[in-house]
Coordinates of C-alpha atoms in Angstrom, one line a residue:
M874 CA 40.3 12.2 1.3
I875 CA 40.7 8.6 -0.1
V876 CA 37.0 7.0 -0.6
Q877 CA 37.5 3.2 0.3
K878 CA 35.8 1.5 -2.7
K879 CA 34.1 -1.7 -1.6
R880 CA 31.7 -3.6 -3.0
L881 CA 28.6 -3.7 -0.9
G882 CA 27.8 -7.3 -1.8
D883 CA 31.6 -8.2 -0.7
L884 CA 31.4 -6.4 2.9
L885 CA 27.7 -7.6 3.5
V886 CA 29.4 -11.7 2.8
E887 CA 32.0 -10.2 5.5
S888 CA 30.0 -9.6 7.8
G889 CA 27.9 -12.8 7.9
L890 CA 24.8 -11.2 6.8
I891 CA 24.4 -12.9 3.5
T892 CA 26.0 -15.7 1.8
E893 CA 27.6 -15.9 -1.5
E894 CA 25.2 -17.8 -2.8
V895 CA 22.5 -15.8 -1.6
L896 CA 24.5 -12.7 -3.1
Q897 CA 24.5 -14.3 -6.8
Q898 CA 20.9 -15.5 -6.2
T899 CA 20.2 -11.7 -5.8
L900 CA 22.4 -10.0 -8.6
K901 CA 20.5 -12.6 -11.0
E902 CA 17.1 -12.0 -10.1
K903 CA 17.6 -8.0 -9.0
R904 CA 15.4 -5.0 -11.7
S905 CA 18.2 -3.6 -13.9
N906 CA 17.7 0.3 -12.6
Q907 CA 17.4 -1.4 -8.4
K908 CA 20.9 -0.3 -5.8
L909 CA 21.3 -3.9 -4.6
G910 CA 21.1 -2.8 -0.8
D911 CA 17.4 -2.0 -2.0
A912 CA 16.8 -5.4 -3.5
F913 CA 18.0 -6.7 -0.2
I914 CA 16.4 -4.6 1.7
E915 CA 13.1 -5.6 -0.7
K916 CA 13.1 -9.3 -0.8
G917 CA 13.3 -9.2 3.8
L918 CA 17.4 -10.7 3.5
L919 CA 18.2 -7.6 5.3
T920 CA 16.5 -4.6 7.6
E921 CA 17.7 -1.2 6.1
Q922 CA 19.1 -1.1 9.9
Q923 CA 21.3 -4.2 9.5
L924 CA 22.9 -2.3 6.2
I925 CA 23.7 0.7 7.9
E926 CA 25.3 -0.8 10.9
V927 CA 27.5 -2.8 7.6
L928 CA 28.1 0.2 6.0
E929 CA 29.5 2.1 9.0
F930 CA 31.3 -0.7 10.6
Q931 CA 33.1 -2.0 7.7
L932 CA 33.5 1.4 6.7
G933 CA 33.7 3.5 9.4
I934 CA 31.3 5.9 7.7
P935 CA 29.7 7.9 10.3
H936 CA 25.4 7.2 10.6
L937 CA 23.8 10.5 11.2
S938 CA 19.6 10.7 12.4
L939 CA 18.5 13.3 10.1
Y940 CA 14.9 12.9 12.6
R941 CA 16.1 16.0 15.0
Y942 CA 19.1 16.8 13.5
P943 CA 19.7 20.6 13.1
I944 CA 20.6 21.3 9.4
D945 CA 22.2 24.1 8.0
E946 CA 19.8 25.6 5.8
Q947 CA 23.1 27.1 3.7
A948 CA 24.4 23.9 2.7
V949 CA 20.7 23.0 1.5
A950 CA 20.6 26.3 -1.3
I951 CA 24.5 24.4 -2.0
V952 CA 23.2 21.1 -3.6
P953 CA 20.1 21.7 -5.8
R954 CA 16.6 19.6 -5.0
E955 CA 16.4 17.2 -8.4
F956 CA 19.9 15.9 -7.8
A957 CA 19.2 15.6 -4.2
R958 CA 15.9 13.7 -4.4
R959 CA 17.1 11.4 -7.6
H960 CA 20.3 10.3 -5.9
F961 CA 18.6 10.2 -2.0
L962 CA 20.8 12.7 -0.2
M963 CA 20.9 15.6 1.9
P964 CA 23.1 18.0 2.3
V965 CA 23.4 19.2 6.0
K966 CA 26.5 21.5 7.2
K967 CA 29.1 23.4 5.2
E968 CA 32.4 24.1 7.2
A969 CA 35.2 25.6 5.3
D970 CA 35.8 23.8 2.0
K971 CA 34.2 20.7 3.6
L972 CA 30.2 20.1 2.1
F973 CA 28.3 17.2 5.4
V974 CA 26.0 15.1 3.2
A975 CA 24.2 12.3 4.4
M976 CA 23.6 9.4 1.7
A977 CA 21.1 6.8 1.3
D978 CA 24.5 4.9 -0.3
P979 CA 27.4 6.1 0.3
M980 CA 28.9 3.7 -1.7
D981 CA 27.5 5.6 -5.3
F982 CA 30.7 7.1 -6.0
T983 CA 30.1 8.6 -8.8
V984 CA 27.6 10.7 -7.2
I985 CA 29.8 11.5 -5.1
D986 CA 32.7 12.5 -8.0
D987 CA 29.7 14.5 -9.8
L988 CA 28.5 15.9 -6.4
R989 CA 32.1 17.3 -6.0
L990 CA 32.3 18.9 -9.5
T991 CA 29.8 20.6 -9.6
T992 CA 30.2 22.6 -6.4
G993 CA 33.5 23.1 -6.0
F994 CA 33.5 21.1 -2.0
Q995 CA 35.4 18.7 -0.6
I996 CA 32.2 15.7 0.2
E997 CA 32.3 14.5 3.9
R998 CA 29.5 11.2 3.6
A999 CA 27.4 9.9 5.9
I1000 CA 24.6 7.3 6.5
S1001 CA 21.3 7.4 6.5
A1002 CA 18.1 6.0 6.4
K1003 CA 16.3 6.5 2.7
D1004 CA 12.9 7.5 3.9
D1005 CA 14.5 10.0 6.7
I1006 CA 16.0 11.4 3.9
I1007 CA 12.8 11.9 1.7
R1008 CA 11.5 13.7 4.8
A1009 CA 13.7 16.1 5.2
H1010 CA 13.8 16.7 1.6
N1011 CA 10.2 17.8 2.3
K1012 CA 10.8 19.5 5.1
Y1013 CA 14.1 21.2 3.6
Y1014 CA 13.2 21.6 -0.4
D1015 CA 9.1 21.6 -0.7
I1016 CA 6.9 23.1 0.9
D1017 CA 8.3 26.0 1.7
D1018 CA 9.3 27.4 -1.8
S1019 CA 5.9 26.9 -3.2
M1020 CA 3.9 27.8 -0.3
D1021 CA 5.1 31.8 -0.3
E1022 CA 5.2 31.1 -4.3
F1023 CA 1.5 30.5 -4.2
L1024 CA 1.0 32.5 -1.0
D1025 CA 2.4 35.8 -3.5
L1026 CA 0.8 35.5 -6.6
L1027 CA -2.8 34.3 -5.6
P1028 CA -4.9 37.1 -4.5
Q1029 CA -7.6 36.3 -1.5
G1030 CA -10.7 36.1 -3.5
A1031 CA -9.1 35.4 -6.6
S1032 CA -11.2 34.0 -9.7
L1033 CA -10.7 30.3 -11.5
S1034 CA -11.1 32.6 -15.0
D1035 CA -7.3 32.3 -15.6
D1036 CA -6.5 28.7 -16.9
S1037 CA -2.8 29.4 -17.9
R1038 CA -2.7 29.4 -13.6
M1039 CA -3.8 25.8 -13.6
T1040 CA -2.1 24.2 -16.6
E1041 CA 1.7 25.7 -16.6
E1042 CA 4.3 23.4 -15.1
D1043 CA 5.4 25.9 -13.6
S1044 CA 2.7 27.8 -11.5
P1045 CA 1.8 27.8 -7.7
I1046 CA -0.8 25.2 -8.3
V1047 CA 0.9 23.1 -10.4
K1048 CA 3.5 22.8 -8.0
L1049 CA 2.1 22.6 -4.4
V1050 CA -0.1 19.4 -5.7
N1051 CA 2.4 17.9 -7.6
Q1052 CA 3.8 18.0 -4.3
I1053 CA 1.1 16.9 -2.3
I1054 CA 0.9 14.0 -4.4
Q1055 CA 5.1 13.3 -4.8
Q1056 CA 4.8 13.7 -1.1
G1057 CA 2.4 11.3 -0.8
V1058 CA 3.9 8.9 -3.2
Q1059 CA 7.6 8.7 -1.0
Q1060 CA 6.1 8.5 2.5
K1061 CA 3.9 5.3 0.8
A1062 CA 0.6 6.9 1.2
S1063 CA -2.9 4.7 -0.2
D1064 CA -4.9 7.8 -0.2
I1065 CA -4.2 11.5 -0.3
H1066 CA -7.5 13.1 2.1
F1067 CA -8.1 17.0 0.5
D1068 CA -10.9 17.9 4.2
P1069 CA -13.0 21.5 4.0
H1070 CA -13.5 22.5 7.1
E1071 CA -14.5 26.0 8.2
T1072 CA -11.6 28.4 7.8
K1073 CA -8.8 25.9 6.3
L1074 CA -8.3 22.9 4.0
V1075 CA -6.2 19.9 5.9
V1076 CA -4.2 17.7 3.5
R1077 CA -4.1 14.6 5.6
Y1078 CA -2.2 10.7 3.9
R1079 CA -3.5 7.6 5.1
I1080 CA 0.2 5.8 5.8
D1081 CA -0.2 1.9 6.6
G1082 CA -4.2 2.4 7.4
M1083 CA -3.6 5.1 9.6
L1084 CA -4.4 8.6 9.0
K1085 CA -1.8 11.3 10.2
T1086 CA -2.2 14.8 9.2
E1087 CA 0.6 16.5 6.6
R1088 CA -0.5 20.4 6.8
S1089 CA -3.6 23.0 6.5
L1090 CA -3.3 25.2 3.8
P1091 CA -5.6 28.8 3.8
K1092 CA -9.2 28.5 3.1
H1093 CA -8.6 30.8 -0.1
M1094 CA -6.7 27.9 -2.1
Q1095 CA -9.4 25.6 -1.6
N1096 CA -11.4 26.5 -5.1
M1097 CA -7.9 26.3 -6.9
L1098 CA -6.1 23.3 -5.2
T1099 CA -9.6 21.6 -6.0
A1100 CA -10.0 22.9 -9.8
R1101 CA -6.3 21.8 -10.3
I1102 CA -7.2 18.1 -9.3
K1103 CA -10.4 18.2 -11.3
I1104 CA -8.1 19.1 -14.5
M1105 CA -6.3 16.0 -13.8
A1106 CA -8.3 14.0 -13.8
N1107 CA -10.4 15.1 -16.6
L1108 CA -14.0 16.0 -14.7
N1109 CA -15.8 18.9 -15.1
I1110 CA -14.5 21.5 -12.6
T1111 CA -18.1 23.3 -13.1
E1112 CA -20.0 20.9 -11.8
S1113 CA -19.6 21.2 -7.3
R1114 CA -23.1 20.1 -5.9
L1115 CA -22.8 16.6 -6.8
P1116 CA -19.8 13.7 -6.6
Q1117 CA -17.3 12.6 -9.7
D1118 CA -15.0 9.6 -10.1
G1119 CA -12.4 10.3 -12.8
R1120 CA -8.9 9.1 -12.6
I1121 CA -5.0 10.6 -13.7
K1122 CA -2.2 8.9 -14.7
M1123 CA 1.0 10.8 -15.1
T1124 CA 4.5 10.3 -13.8
L1125 CA 7.1 12.0 -11.1
D1126 CA 10.1 11.8 -11.0
M1127 CA 11.2 9.1 -13.8
H1128 CA 8.2 6.8 -12.2
P1129 CA 5.0 6.4 -13.4
V1130 CA 2.2 7.1 -10.7
D1131 CA -2.1 5.9 -11.3
L1132 CA -4.1 8.0 -8.9
R1133 CA -8.4 7.5 -8.8
V1134 CA -9.9 10.5 -7.7
S1135 CA -13.1 11.0 -5.6
T1136 CA -14.7 13.8 -5.4
L1137 CA -17.9 14.2 -2.3
P1138 CA -20.1 17.8 -1.7
A1139 CA -19.9 18.1 1.9
I1140 CA -20.8 21.4 3.7
Y1141 CA -17.8 23.7 3.6
G1142 CA -17.2 22.6 0.0
E1143 CA -15.9 19.5 -2.2
K1144 CA -13.7 16.9 -0.3
I1145 CA -11.5 14.4 -2.8
V1146 CA -9.3 11.7 -1.4
L1147 CA -7.5 10.4 -4.5
R1148 CA -6.3 6.4 -4.4
I1149 CA -2.6 6.1 -5.1
L1150 CA -2.1 2.7 -6.6
D1151 CA 0.9 0.8 -6.1
L1152 CA 1.2 -0.2 -9.6
G1153 CA 3.7 -3.2 -8.2
S1154 CA 1.3 -5.2 -6.0
S1155 CA -1.2 -6.2 -9.1
L1156 CA 2.0 -8.7 -10.1
N1157 CA 1.9 -9.8 -6.3
H1158 CA 2.6 -13.6 -5.6
L1159 CA 0.6 -15.7 -3.2
E1160 CA 3.4 -16.5 -1.5
N1161 CA 4.5 -13.3 0.1
L1162 CA 0.4 -12.4 1.3
G1163 CA 1.1 -13.3 4.6
F1164 CA -1.3 -17.0 4.4
N1165 CA 0.0 -18.8 7.2
K1166 CA 0.5 -22.4 5.4
L1167 CA -3.2 -24.0 6.0
N1168 CA -5.1 -21.0 4.6
M1169 CA -2.1 -21.0 1.7
Q1170 CA -2.8 -25.1 0.3
R1171 CA -6.8 -24.3 1.2
F1172 CA -6.6 -21.1 -1.0
T1173 CA -5.1 -23.2 -3.5
N1174 CA -7.3 -25.4 -4.1
L1175 CA -9.6 -23.9 -4.3
I1176 CA -8.2 -21.8 -7.2
K1177 CA -8.3 -25.0 -8.6
Q1178 CA -11.3 -26.0 -9.2
P1179 CA -12.6 -26.0 -12.6
N1180 CA -16.0 -24.4 -11.8
G1181 CA -17.9 -22.2 -8.7
I1182 CA -17.7 -19.0 -6.5
I1183 CA -14.6 -18.1 -4.7
L1184 CA -15.3 -14.1 -2.9
I1185 CA -13.1 -12.5 -1.1
T1186 CA -14.3 -10.1 1.7
G1187 CA -13.4 -7.8 4.1
P1188 CA -13.9 -4.0 4.2
T1189 CA -12.6 -1.2 1.6
G1190 CA -8.6 -0.8 2.1
S1191 CA -8.4 -4.3 3.5
G1192 CA -6.4 -5.8 0.0
K1193 CA -9.6 -7.6 -1.5
S1194 CA -8.1 -6.2 -4.4
S1195 CA -4.6 -7.2 -3.9
T1196 CA -5.6 -10.6 -3.1
L1197 CA -7.9 -10.7 -6.4
Y1198 CA -4.9 -10.3 -8.3
A1199 CA -2.2 -12.5 -7.9
A1200 CA -4.7 -15.6 -7.5
L1201 CA -5.4 -14.3 -11.6
N1202 CA -1.6 -13.7 -11.7
K1203 CA -1.2 -18.0 -10.7
M1204 CA -4.5 -18.6 -12.6
N1205 CA -3.4 -17.0 -16.0
T1206 CA -2.4 -19.9 -18.8
E1207 CA -2.2 -19.3 -22.3
E1208 CA -4.1 -22.3 -21.6
V1209 CA -6.9 -20.5 -19.9
N1210 CA -10.0 -17.4 -20.6
L1211 CA -9.5 -14.8 -18.4
V1212 CA -12.3 -12.0 -18.1
T1213 CA -12.5 -9.1 -15.9
I1214 CA -15.6 -6.9 -15.7
E1215 CA -14.0 -4.5 -13.0
D1216 CA -15.1 -0.4 -11.9
P1217 CA -13.1 0.3 -12.2
V1218 CA -9.9 -1.3 -13.9
E1219 CA -7.1 -0.7 -11.0
Y1220 CA -4.2 -3.0 -12.5
Q1221 CA -3.5 -4.0 -16.5
L1222 CA -2.4 -7.6 -16.4
A1223 CA -1.0 -8.2 -19.8
G1224 CA -2.6 -12.1 -21.0
I1225 CA -5.6 -10.7 -19.7
N1226 CA -9.5 -10.0 -20.8
Q1227 CA -10.0 -6.8 -18.6
I1228 CA -13.8 -4.4 -19.7
Q1229 CA -14.6 -1.6 -17.4
V1230 CA -17.9 -0.5 -16.1
N1231 CA -19.8 2.2 -18.0
S1232 CA -23.3 2.8 -16.8
S1233 CA -23.6 5.3 -18.6
V1234 CA -24.0 3.7 -21.4
G1235 CA -25.9 0.8 -19.8
L1236 CA -22.9 -1.3 -19.4
T1237 CA -23.8 -2.4 -15.6
F1238 CA -22.4 -5.4 -14.0
A1239 CA -25.0 -7.5 -14.6
S1240 CA -25.2 -6.9 -18.5
G1241 CA -20.6 -7.1 -18.6
L1242 CA -21.8 -10.5 -16.8
R1243 CA -24.1 -11.4 -19.4
S1244 CA -22.2 -10.5 -22.4
I1245 CA -18.6 -12.4 -21.5
L1246 CA -20.1 -15.3 -20.7
R1247 CA -20.8 -15.9 -24.6
Q1248 CA -17.3 -14.9 -25.1
D1249 CA -15.8 -18.3 -23.7
P1250 CA -14.7 -18.1 -20.1
D1251 CA -12.6 -20.2 -18.3
I1252 CA -12.2 -18.1 -15.1
V1253 CA -14.3 -15.1 -14.7
M1254 CA -14.0 -12.0 -12.1
I1255 CA -16.4 -9.6 -10.5
G1256 CA -14.8 -6.3 -9.7
E1257 CA -17.7 -6.6 -7.4
I1258 CA -21.0 -8.0 -5.9
R1259 CA -22.7 -4.9 -5.4
D1260 CA -26.7 -6.2 -6.4
T1261 CA -29.3 -8.6 -6.7
E1262 CA -29.3 -9.4 -10.0
T1263 CA -25.5 -9.3 -10.1
A1264 CA -25.9 -12.2 -7.1
E1265 CA -27.5 -14.2 -8.6
I1266 CA -25.2 -14.2 -12.5
A1267 CA -22.5 -14.9 -11.0
V1268 CA -24.1 -18.1 -9.3
R1269 CA -25.5 -18.8 -12.6
A1270 CA -21.7 -18.8 -14.1
S1271 CA -20.6 -20.6 -11.7
L1272 CA -23.4 -23.7 -12.2
T1273 CA -22.1 -23.7 -15.7
G1274 CA -19.0 -24.5 -15.5
H1275 CA -17.2 -21.4 -15.1
L1276 CA -15.1 -20.7 -11.9
V1277 CA -15.7 -17.2 -10.3
L1278 CA -13.5 -15.2 -8.3
S1279 CA -14.6 -11.2 -6.9
T1280 CA -15.0 -9.8 -3.6
L1281 CA -18.2 -8.9 -1.7
H1282 CA -17.9 -6.7 1.8
T1283 CA -18.9 -8.7 4.8
N1284 CA -17.1 -8.7 7.6
D1285 CA -16.7 -12.3 8.1
S1286 CA -16.7 -15.3 6.0
I1287 CA -19.2 -17.1 8.0
G1288 CA -21.3 -13.8 7.7
T1289 CA -20.6 -14.0 3.4
I1290 CA -23.0 -17.2 3.6
A1291 CA -26.3 -14.5 5.1
R1292 CA -25.6 -11.9 3.0
L1293 CA -25.9 -13.7 -0.3
T1294 CA -29.5 -14.4 1.0
D1295 CA -29.9 -11.6 2.5
M1296 CA -29.3 -10.2 -1.1
G1297 CA -31.9 -13.1 -2.4
V1298 CA -30.0 -15.4 -3.6
E1299 CA -32.2 -18.9 -3.1
P1300 CA -30.1 -21.0 -0.4
F1301 CA -30.2 -24.2 -2.7
L1302 CA -28.2 -21.8 -5.4
V1303 CA -26.3 -20.2 -2.7
A1304 CA -24.9 -24.2 -1.4
A1305 CA -24.7 -25.3 -4.6
S1306 CA -21.9 -22.2 -6.4
L1307 CA -19.9 -21.5 -3.3
S1308 CA -16.3 -23.3 -3.4
G1309 CA -15.3 -20.9 0.1
V1310 CA -14.5 -17.0 0.8
I1311 CA -12.0 -16.0 1.7
A1312 CA -12.1 -13.0 4.7
Q1313 CA -9.2 -10.6 5.0
R1314 CA -7.8 -7.8 6.9
L1315 CA -5.0 -5.8 7.0
V1316 CA -2.8 -4.4 10.5
R1317 CA 0.2 -2.4 10.9
R1318 CA 3.3 -4.2 11.2
V1319 CA 6.1 -3.8 14.0
C1320 CA 9.2 -2.3 12.5
R1321 CA 11.9 -5.1 12.1
D1322 CA 14.5 -1.5 12.4
C1323 CA 13.5 -1.1 16.0
K1324 CA 11.9 -3.7 17.4
Q1325 CA 12.1 -5.1 21.3
T1326 CA 11.1 -8.3 22.8
F1327 CA 8.8 -8.5 26.0
K1328 CA 7.0 -10.4 27.9
A1329 CA 3.6 -10.3 27.6
T1330 CA 1.6 -9.2 30.1
E1331 CA -1.2 -11.1 32.6
R1332 CA -4.1 -9.5 30.3
E1333 CA -3.1 -10.6 27.0
K1334 CA -1.7 -14.2 28.1
E1335 CA -5.3 -14.7 29.0
I1336 CA -7.4 -13.8 25.7
F1337 CA -4.5 -15.8 24.0
A1338 CA -5.3 -18.9 26.4
K1339 CA -9.5 -17.9 25.3
R1340 CA -8.5 -19.0 21.7
G1341 CA -6.3 -22.2 23.2
I1342 CA -2.7 -20.1 21.5
K1343 CA 0.3 -20.5 24.4
I1344 CA 1.7 -17.1 24.2
E1345 CA 5.4 -15.9 26.4
A1346 CA 6.8 -13.2 24.1
I1347 CA 5.8 -10.3 22.1
S1348 CA 7.6 -8.0 20.0
R1349 CA 6.7 -4.3 19.6
G1350 CA 8.8 -1.1 18.1
K1351 CA 10.5 1.1 20.3
G1352 CA 10.4 3.7 17.4
C1353 CA 12.8 5.0 15.7
G1354 CA 13.7 7.4 12.4
M1355 CA 12.7 4.6 9.8
C1356 CA 9.2 4.2 11.1
N1357 CA 8.7 7.3 12.1
S1358 CA 8.6 6.9 15.4
T1359 CA 5.3 4.8 15.5
G1360 CA 6.9 1.6 16.3
Y1361 CA 4.6 0.1 12.9
K1362 CA 6.4 0.2 9.0
G1363 CA 4.2 -0.9 6.8
R1364 CA 1.3 -3.7 6.5
I1365 CA 0.2 -7.5 6.7
A1366 CA -2.5 -9.8 6.2
L1367 CA -4.9 -11.5 8.0
H1368 CA -6.7 -13.6 6.6
E1369 CA -9.8 -16.4 7.3
V1370 CA -10.0 -19.3 4.6
L1371 CA -13.6 -20.9 5.1
V1372 CA -13.6 -23.6 2.6
V1373 CA -17.9 -25.1 1.8
D1374 CA -18.0 -28.9 1.9
E1375 CA -21.0 -31.2 2.1
H1376 CA -22.0 -30.5 5.7
I1377 CA -21.3 -26.8 4.8
R1378 CA -24.1 -26.5 1.8
Q1379 CA -26.2 -29.4 4.0
L1380 CA -26.2 -26.3 6.7
I1381 CA -26.5 -23.8 4.4
M1382 CA -30.3 -25.5 1.8
N1383 CA -31.8 -26.2 5.5
N1384 CA -31.2 -22.3 6.6
R1385 CA -29.2 -23.6 9.8
P1386 CA -28.3 -20.3 12.1
I1387 CA -25.2 -18.8 11.5
V1388 CA -23.8 -20.2 15.1
E1389 CA -24.0 -24.0 13.7
L1390 CA -22.2 -22.4 10.7
R1391 CA -19.6 -21.5 12.5
D1392 CA -18.9 -24.4 15.2
Y1393 CA -19.0 -26.5 12.6
A1394 CA -16.1 -24.6 11.1
M1395 CA -14.3 -24.5 13.6
K1396 CA -14.2 -28.3 14.5
N1397 CA -13.0 -28.7 10.7
G1398 CA -10.1 -26.6 11.7
T1399 CA -11.2 -22.9 10.1
I1400 CA -8.3 -20.8 11.6
F1401 CA -10.1 -17.2 12.0
L1402 CA -8.9 -14.0 11.2
I1403 CA -8.8 -13.7 15.3
D1404 CA -6.7 -16.3 15.8
D1405 CA -4.3 -16.2 12.4
G1406 CA -3.8 -12.2 14.1
F1407 CA -3.1 -14.3 17.3
L1408 CA -0.7 -16.8 15.8
K1409 CA 1.5 -13.4 13.9
V1410 CA 1.9 -11.5 16.9
K1411 CA 3.4 -14.9 18.4
Q1412 CA 5.6 -14.8 15.5
G1413 CA 6.3 -11.6 16.6
L1414 CA 4.6 -9.7 13.3
T1415 CA 2.3 -7.6 14.9
T1416 CA 0.5 -6.7 18.6
T1417 CA -2.5 -7.9 20.5
E1418 CA -3.7 -4.0 20.1
E1419 CA -3.1 -3.9 16.5
V1420 CA -4.8 -7.5 16.2
L1421 CA -8.0 -6.8 18.3
R1422 CA -8.3 -3.0 16.1
V1423 CA -9.9 -4.6 13.5
A1424 CA -10.7 -9.4 14.3
I1425 CA -13.8 -9.5 17.0
N1426 CA -12.8 -11.2 19.7
E1427 CA -15.9 -13.7 20.4

């Protein structure tokens, strides 16, 4: 077979999807080990589906959806798992001397030649989405091997005394835990939950904000699995009556993975949650966070102020840390002394002094904050305001010429003012110190590969009209192999930016009701969470159901 050796960039320019200038710019900016196609997708210049269509049309390579394809297990046995995983390819069937292989990058001729030499087969290429290939790996390569091995080697009621089972790299329990974590990372899960039930242990992944059950494990595997995770996180494996917190740093497929571990005693054993920290998001730019133009301008003005408190609010998992780190990243210059106190330090940023809270030796937010103020800081970031003492020190720091950034758990921006006074901070101190509040939520983004436009329903038009927004068409995903048939892929943030001006300060000092503050904010052009959500529905980025799931429609 004569393989046509054309370059991907040239094909994309020929097909009119990108210009020569965009190609050269992307080649300059992409990471050294990053594939060009991935760089285009990451920058949002192309969808994976568009990339597949170009290769299919221009090179005549067939597109194969592995979602329901009957894969031949004999073909799978021919290609080693590590090779298939490293190069994002999946063997699907063999016929005589031909091996049919689905590839994420069918133009990687080096891999094709390697595969031909190692297997002795002629290679026939097809193109598949990367996520499709990962799911096929999970289904055909990973689970069954280690599960069978585990169940063979682990008799029911086995004790935890055999430490070698827990630490040797080729032991089945170590392999199983690594696989569960690896699949979570590959599926872009934010959390992995190990839920103990009466007769089984359920493993669930939180993907795009939604929990989905990945698999159920036999109950007698629970103790071994819990002990292995605790050993990895340097926790006390004999203590099962108290909650514990730890951290795991590991390397999977040459990528560093950082995990926060939390254990909690429940009636059927310890529940464990692993939070997967996306190290890439720490270097996020504010421009990539989905702020609309007005909110972006207001937020940028807030962080340029020399002093005052800026609070980012929202529930757990609403992207507060990403926004906070993006703001720090923007302000991090050699002219300023930037100090943070966090519990725990999630992302390490160069040029910033980061302090980890350690309650066991008395280093709390409050005591650490007092010491920071003696270190001549310009900007102070407090991981979270949890108590009155921290709130009061933060207020005093902002009144003495420091810019303070922090997070708080409240429902919306206006509610933050009530929360601070409820914590015992005097209204006149809140009024004098607070510069602005950003409330944030995450909603699922409509999958760009299977996006379809529909006419808005009468009910939707009515809901939008109440907020003064006119809508004719909305976008939904019909479900495809790229988004696991959910119609959503990835998430986008909704924001509400409240700038505290003189009038709001007067209202706070006079203890005026929340309704008055809200009315004034509305007249002043504040875009509330629900409005920002509806504007993003209008742009075709998300759906009405998603917005109403996270924001209150008054």
